[in-house]
mmCIF file of N, CA, C and O in Angstrom:
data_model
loop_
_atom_site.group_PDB
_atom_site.id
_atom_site.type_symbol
_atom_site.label_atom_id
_atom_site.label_comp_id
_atom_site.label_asym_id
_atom_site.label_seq_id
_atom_site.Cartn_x
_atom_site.Cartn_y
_atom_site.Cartn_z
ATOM 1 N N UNK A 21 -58.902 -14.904 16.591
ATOM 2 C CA UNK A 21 -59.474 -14.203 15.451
ATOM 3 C C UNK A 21 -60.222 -15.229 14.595
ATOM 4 O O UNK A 21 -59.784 -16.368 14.759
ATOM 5 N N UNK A 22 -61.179 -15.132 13.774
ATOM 6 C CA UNK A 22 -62.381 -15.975 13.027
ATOM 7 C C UNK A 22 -61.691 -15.830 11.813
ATOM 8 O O UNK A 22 -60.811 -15.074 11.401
ATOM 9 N N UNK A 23 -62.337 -16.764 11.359
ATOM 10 C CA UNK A 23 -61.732 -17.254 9.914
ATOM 11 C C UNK A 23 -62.133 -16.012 9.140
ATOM 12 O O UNK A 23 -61.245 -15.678 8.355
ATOM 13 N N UNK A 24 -63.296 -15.159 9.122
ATOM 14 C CA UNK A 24 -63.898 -14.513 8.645
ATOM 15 C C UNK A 24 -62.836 -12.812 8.886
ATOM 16 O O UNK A 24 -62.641 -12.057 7.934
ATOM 17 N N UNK A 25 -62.441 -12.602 9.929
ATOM 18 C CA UNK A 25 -61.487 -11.355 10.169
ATOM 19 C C UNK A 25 -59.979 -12.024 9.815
ATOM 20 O O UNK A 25 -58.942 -11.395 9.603
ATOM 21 N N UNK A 26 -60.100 -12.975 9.815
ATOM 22 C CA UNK A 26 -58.239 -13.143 9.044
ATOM 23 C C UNK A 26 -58.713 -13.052 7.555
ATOM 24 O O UNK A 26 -57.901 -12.780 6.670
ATOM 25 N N UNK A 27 -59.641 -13.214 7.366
ATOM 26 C CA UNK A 27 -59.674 -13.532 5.642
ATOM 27 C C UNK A 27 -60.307 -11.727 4.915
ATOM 28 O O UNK A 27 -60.409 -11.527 3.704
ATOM 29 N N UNK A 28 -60.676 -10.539 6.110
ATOM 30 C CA UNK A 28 -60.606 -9.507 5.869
ATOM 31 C C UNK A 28 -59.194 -8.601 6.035
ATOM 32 O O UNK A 28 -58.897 -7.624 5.348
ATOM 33 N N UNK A 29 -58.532 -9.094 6.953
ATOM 34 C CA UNK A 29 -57.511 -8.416 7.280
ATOM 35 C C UNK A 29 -56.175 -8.940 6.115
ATOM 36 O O UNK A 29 -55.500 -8.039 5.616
ATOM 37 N N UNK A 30 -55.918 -10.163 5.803
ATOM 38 C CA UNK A 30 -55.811 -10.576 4.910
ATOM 39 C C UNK A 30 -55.987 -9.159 2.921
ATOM 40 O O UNK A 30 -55.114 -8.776 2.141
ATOM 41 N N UNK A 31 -56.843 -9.019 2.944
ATOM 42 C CA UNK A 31 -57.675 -8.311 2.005
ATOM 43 C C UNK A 31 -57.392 -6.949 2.024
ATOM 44 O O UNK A 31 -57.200 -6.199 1.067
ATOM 45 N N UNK A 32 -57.386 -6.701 3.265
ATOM 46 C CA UNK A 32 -56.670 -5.517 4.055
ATOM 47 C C UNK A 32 -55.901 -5.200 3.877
ATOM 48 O O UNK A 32 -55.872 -3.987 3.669
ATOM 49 N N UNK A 33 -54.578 -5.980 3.793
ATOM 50 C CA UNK A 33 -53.209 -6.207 3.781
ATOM 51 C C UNK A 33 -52.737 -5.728 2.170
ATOM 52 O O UNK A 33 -52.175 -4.789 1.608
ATOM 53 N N UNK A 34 -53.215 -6.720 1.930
ATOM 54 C CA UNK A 34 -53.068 -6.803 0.250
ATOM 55 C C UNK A 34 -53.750 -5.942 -0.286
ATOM 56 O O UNK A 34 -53.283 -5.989 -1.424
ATOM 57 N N UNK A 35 -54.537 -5.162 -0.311
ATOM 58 C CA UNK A 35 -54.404 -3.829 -1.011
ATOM 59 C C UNK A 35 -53.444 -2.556 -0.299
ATOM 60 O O UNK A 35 -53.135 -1.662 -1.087
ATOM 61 N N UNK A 36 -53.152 -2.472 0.551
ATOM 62 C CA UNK A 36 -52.316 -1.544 1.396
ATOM 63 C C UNK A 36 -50.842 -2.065 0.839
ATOM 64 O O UNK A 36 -50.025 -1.188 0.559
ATOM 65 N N UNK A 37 -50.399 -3.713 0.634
ATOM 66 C CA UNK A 37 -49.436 -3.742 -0.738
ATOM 67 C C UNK A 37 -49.474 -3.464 -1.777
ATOM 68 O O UNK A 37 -48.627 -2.825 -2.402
ATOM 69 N N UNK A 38 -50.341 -3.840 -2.105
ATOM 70 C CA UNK A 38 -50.337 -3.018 -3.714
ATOM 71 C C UNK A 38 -50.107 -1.777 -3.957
ATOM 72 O O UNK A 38 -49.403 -1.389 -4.889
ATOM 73 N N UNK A 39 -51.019 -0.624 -2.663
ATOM 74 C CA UNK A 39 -50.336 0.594 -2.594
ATOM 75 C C UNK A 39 -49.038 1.032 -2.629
ATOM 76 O O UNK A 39 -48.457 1.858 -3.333
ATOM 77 N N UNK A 40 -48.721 0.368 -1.793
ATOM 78 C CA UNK A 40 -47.208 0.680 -1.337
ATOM 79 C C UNK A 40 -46.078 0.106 -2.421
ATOM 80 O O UNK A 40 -45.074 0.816 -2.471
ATOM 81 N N UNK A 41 -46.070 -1.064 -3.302
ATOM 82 C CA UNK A 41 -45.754 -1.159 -4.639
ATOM 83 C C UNK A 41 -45.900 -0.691 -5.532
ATOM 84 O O UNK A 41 -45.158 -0.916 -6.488
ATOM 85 N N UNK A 42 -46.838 0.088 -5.587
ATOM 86 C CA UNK A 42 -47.310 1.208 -6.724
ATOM 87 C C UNK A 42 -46.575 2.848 -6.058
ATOM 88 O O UNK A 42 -46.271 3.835 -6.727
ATOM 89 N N UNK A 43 -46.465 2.672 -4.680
ATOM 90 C CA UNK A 43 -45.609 4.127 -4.426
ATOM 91 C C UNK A 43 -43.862 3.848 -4.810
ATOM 92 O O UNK A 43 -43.224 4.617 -5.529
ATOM 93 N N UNK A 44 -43.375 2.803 -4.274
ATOM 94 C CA UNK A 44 -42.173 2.176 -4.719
ATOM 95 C C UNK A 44 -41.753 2.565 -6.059
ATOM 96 O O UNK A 44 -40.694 3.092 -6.400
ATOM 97 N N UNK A 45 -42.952 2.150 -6.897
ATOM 98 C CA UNK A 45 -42.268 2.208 -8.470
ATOM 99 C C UNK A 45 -43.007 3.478 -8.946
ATOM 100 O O UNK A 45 -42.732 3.744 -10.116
ATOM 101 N N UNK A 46 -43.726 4.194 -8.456
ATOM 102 C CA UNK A 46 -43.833 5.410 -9.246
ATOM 103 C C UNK A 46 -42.428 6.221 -8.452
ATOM 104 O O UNK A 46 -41.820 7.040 -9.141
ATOM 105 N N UNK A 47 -41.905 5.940 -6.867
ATOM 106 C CA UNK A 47 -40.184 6.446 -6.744
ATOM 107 C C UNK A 47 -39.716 5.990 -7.705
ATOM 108 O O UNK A 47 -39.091 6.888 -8.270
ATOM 109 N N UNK A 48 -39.633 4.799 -8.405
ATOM 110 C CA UNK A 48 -38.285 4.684 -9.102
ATOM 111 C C UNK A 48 -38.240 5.721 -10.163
ATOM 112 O O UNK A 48 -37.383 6.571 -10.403
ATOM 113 N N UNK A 49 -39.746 5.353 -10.933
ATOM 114 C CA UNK A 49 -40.154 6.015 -12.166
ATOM 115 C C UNK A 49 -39.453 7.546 -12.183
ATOM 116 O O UNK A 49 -39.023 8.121 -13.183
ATOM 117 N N UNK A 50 -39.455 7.926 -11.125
ATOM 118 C CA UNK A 50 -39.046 9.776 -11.115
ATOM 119 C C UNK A 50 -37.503 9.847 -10.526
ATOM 120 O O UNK A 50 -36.758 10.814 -10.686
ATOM 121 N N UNK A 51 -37.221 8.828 -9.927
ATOM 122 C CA UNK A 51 -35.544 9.122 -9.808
ATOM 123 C C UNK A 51 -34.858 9.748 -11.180
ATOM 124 O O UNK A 51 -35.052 9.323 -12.319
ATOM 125 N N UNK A 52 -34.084 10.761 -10.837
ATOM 126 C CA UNK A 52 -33.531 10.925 -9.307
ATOM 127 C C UNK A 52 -33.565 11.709 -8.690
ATOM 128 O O UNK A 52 -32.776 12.063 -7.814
ATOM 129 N N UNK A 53 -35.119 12.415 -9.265
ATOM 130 C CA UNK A 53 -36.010 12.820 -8.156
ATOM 131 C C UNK A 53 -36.443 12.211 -7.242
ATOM 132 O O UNK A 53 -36.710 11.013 -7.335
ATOM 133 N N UNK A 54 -36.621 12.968 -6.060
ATOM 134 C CA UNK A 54 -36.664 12.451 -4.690
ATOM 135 C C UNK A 54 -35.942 11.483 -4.400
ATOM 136 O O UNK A 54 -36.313 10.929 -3.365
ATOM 137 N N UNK A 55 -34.907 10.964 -4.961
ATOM 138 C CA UNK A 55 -34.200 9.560 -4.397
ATOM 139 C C UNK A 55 -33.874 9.491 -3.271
ATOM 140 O O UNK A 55 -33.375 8.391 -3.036
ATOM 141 N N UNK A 56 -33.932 10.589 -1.841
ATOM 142 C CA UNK A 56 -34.225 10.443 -0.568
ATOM 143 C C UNK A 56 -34.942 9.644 0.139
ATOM 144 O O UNK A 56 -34.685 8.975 1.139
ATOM 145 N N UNK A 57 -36.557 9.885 -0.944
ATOM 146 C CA UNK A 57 -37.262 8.917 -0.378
ATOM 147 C C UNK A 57 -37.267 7.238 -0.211
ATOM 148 O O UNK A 57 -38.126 6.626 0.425
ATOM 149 N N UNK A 58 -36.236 6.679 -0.847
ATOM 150 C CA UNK A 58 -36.203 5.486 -1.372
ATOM 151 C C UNK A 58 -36.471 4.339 -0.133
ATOM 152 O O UNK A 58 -37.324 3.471 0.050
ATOM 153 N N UNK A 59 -34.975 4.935 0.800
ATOM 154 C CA UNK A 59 -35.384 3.904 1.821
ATOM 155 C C UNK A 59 -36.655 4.411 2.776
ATOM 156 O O UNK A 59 -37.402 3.435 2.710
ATOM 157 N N UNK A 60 -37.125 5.108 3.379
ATOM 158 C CA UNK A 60 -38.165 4.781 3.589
ATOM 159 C C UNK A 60 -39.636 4.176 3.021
ATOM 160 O O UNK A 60 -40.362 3.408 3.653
ATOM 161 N N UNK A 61 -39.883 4.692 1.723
ATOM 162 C CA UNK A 61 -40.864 4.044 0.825
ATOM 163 C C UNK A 61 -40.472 2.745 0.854
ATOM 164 O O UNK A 61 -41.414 1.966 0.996
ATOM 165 N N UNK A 62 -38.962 2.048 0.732
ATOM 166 C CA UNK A 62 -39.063 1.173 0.502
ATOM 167 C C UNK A 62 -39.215 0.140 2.067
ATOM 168 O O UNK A 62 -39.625 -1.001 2.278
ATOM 169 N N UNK A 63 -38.831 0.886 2.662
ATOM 170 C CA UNK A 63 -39.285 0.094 4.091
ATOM 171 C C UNK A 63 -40.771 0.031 4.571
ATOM 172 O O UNK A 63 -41.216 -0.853 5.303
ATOM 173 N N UNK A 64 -41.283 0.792 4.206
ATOM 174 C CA UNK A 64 -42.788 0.718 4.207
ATOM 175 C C UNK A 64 -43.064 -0.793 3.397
ATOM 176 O O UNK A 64 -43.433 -1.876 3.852
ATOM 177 N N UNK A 65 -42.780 -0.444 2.253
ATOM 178 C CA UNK A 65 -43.067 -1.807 1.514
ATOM 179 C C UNK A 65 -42.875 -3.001 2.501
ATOM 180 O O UNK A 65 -43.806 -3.302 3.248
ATOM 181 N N UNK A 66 -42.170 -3.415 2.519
ATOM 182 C CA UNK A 66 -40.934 -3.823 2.894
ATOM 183 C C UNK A 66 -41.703 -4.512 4.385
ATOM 184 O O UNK A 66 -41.733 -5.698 4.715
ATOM 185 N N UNK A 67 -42.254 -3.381 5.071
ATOM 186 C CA UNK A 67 -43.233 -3.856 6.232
ATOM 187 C C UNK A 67 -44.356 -4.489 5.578
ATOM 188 O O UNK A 67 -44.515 -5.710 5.574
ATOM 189 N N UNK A 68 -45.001 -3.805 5.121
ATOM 190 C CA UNK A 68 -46.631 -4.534 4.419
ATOM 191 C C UNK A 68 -46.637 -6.053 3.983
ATOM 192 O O UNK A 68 -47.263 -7.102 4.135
ATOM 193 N N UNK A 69 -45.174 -5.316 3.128
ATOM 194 C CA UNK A 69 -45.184 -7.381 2.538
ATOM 195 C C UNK A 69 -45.125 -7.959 3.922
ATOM 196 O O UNK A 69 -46.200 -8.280 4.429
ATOM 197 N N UNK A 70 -44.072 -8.127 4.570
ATOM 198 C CA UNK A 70 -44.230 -8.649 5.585
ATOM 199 C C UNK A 70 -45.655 -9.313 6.641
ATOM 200 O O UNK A 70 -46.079 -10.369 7.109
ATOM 201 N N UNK A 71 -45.926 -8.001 6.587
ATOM 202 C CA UNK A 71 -47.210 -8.444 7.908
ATOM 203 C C UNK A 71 -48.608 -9.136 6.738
ATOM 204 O O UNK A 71 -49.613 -9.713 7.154
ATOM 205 N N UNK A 72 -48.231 -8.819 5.015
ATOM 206 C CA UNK A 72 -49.160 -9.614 4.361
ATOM 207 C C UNK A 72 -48.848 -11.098 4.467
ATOM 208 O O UNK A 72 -49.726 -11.961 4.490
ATOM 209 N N UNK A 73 -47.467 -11.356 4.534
ATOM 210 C CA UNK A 73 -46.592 -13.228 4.660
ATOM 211 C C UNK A 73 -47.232 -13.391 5.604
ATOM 212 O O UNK A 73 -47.836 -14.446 5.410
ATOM 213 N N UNK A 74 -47.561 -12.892 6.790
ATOM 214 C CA UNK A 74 -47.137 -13.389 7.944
ATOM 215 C C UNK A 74 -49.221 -13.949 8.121
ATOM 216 O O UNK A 74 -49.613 -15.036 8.544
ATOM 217 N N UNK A 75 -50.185 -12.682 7.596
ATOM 218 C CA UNK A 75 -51.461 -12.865 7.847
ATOM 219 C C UNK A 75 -52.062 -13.984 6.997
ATOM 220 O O UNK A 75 -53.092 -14.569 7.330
ATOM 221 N N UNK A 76 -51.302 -14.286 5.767
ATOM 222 C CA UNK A 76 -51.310 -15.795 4.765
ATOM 223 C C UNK A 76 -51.125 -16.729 5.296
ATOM 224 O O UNK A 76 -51.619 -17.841 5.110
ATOM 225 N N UNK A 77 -50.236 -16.316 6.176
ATOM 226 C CA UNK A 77 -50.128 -18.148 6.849
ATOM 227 C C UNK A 77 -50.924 -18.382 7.698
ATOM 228 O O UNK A 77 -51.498 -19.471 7.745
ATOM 229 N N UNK A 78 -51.217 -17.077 8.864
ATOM 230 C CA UNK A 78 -52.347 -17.633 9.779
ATOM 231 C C UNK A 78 -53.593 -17.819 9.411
ATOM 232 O O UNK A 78 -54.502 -18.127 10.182
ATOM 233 N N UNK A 79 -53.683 -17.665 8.381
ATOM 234 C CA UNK A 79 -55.055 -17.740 7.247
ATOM 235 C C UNK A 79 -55.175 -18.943 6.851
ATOM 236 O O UNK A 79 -56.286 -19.467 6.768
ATOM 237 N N UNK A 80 -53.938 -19.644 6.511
ATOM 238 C CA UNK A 80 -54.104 -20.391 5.700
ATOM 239 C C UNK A 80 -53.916 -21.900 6.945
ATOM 240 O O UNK A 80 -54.451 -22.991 6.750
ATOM 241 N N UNK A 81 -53.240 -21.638 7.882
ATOM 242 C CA UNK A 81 -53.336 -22.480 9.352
ATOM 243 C C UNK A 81 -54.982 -22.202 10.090
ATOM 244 O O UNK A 81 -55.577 -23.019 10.791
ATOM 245 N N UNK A 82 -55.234 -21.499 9.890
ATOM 246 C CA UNK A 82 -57.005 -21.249 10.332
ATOM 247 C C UNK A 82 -57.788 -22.219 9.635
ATOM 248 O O UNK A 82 -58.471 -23.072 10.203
ATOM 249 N N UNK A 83 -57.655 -22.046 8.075
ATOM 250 C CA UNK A 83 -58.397 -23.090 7.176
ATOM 251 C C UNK A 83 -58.616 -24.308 7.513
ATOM 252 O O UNK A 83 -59.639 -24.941 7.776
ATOM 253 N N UNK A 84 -56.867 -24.700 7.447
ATOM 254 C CA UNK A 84 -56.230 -26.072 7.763
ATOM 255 C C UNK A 84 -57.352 -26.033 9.064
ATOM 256 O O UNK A 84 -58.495 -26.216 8.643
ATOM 257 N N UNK A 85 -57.302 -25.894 10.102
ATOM 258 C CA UNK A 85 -57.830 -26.032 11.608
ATOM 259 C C UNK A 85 -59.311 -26.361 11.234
ATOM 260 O O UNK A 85 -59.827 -27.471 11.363
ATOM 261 N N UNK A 86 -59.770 -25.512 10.871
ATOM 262 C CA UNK A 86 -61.267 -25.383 10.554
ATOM 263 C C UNK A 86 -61.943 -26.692 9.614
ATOM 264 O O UNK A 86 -63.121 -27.049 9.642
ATOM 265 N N UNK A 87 -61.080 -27.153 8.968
ATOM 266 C CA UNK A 87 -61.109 -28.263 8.157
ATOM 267 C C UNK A 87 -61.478 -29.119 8.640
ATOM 268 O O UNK A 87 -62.550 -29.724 8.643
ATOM 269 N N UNK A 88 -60.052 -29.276 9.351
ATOM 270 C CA UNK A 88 -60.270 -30.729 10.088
ATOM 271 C C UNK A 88 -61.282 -31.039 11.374
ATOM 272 O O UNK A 88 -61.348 -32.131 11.939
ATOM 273 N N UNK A 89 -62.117 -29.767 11.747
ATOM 274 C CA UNK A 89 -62.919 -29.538 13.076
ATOM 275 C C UNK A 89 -63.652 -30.824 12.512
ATOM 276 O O UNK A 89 -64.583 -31.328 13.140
#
């Protein structure tokens, strides 16, 4: 992948967290309504962050690489 599609997907990521942090806490906001939904909303989160950690580093190991070319 190019420095240029990690650094979109990246971008990608991180607004699709922010979504999903903003669905999180508008659940809390209405508990204890819907409090069913919790663990899944929160596993959603929960994924995103994740695959956002995970696209930071290969982003940020791409840089590093590209640097030193």
């Amino acid at each position: 992948m190019s420095l240029e599609e990690l650094e979109a997907r990246v971008k990608k990521l991180s607004l699709r967290a922010t979504d999903a942090k903003m669905n999180l806490h508008d659940l809390a906001e209405e508990l204890p309504v819907d409090y069913e939904k919790i663990p899944e909303v929160a596993e959603t989160t929960f994924q995103v962050y994740a695959e956002l950690t995970a696209a930071r580093k290969e982003l940020k190991a791409a840089r590093k690489a590209a640097a030193e070319a």
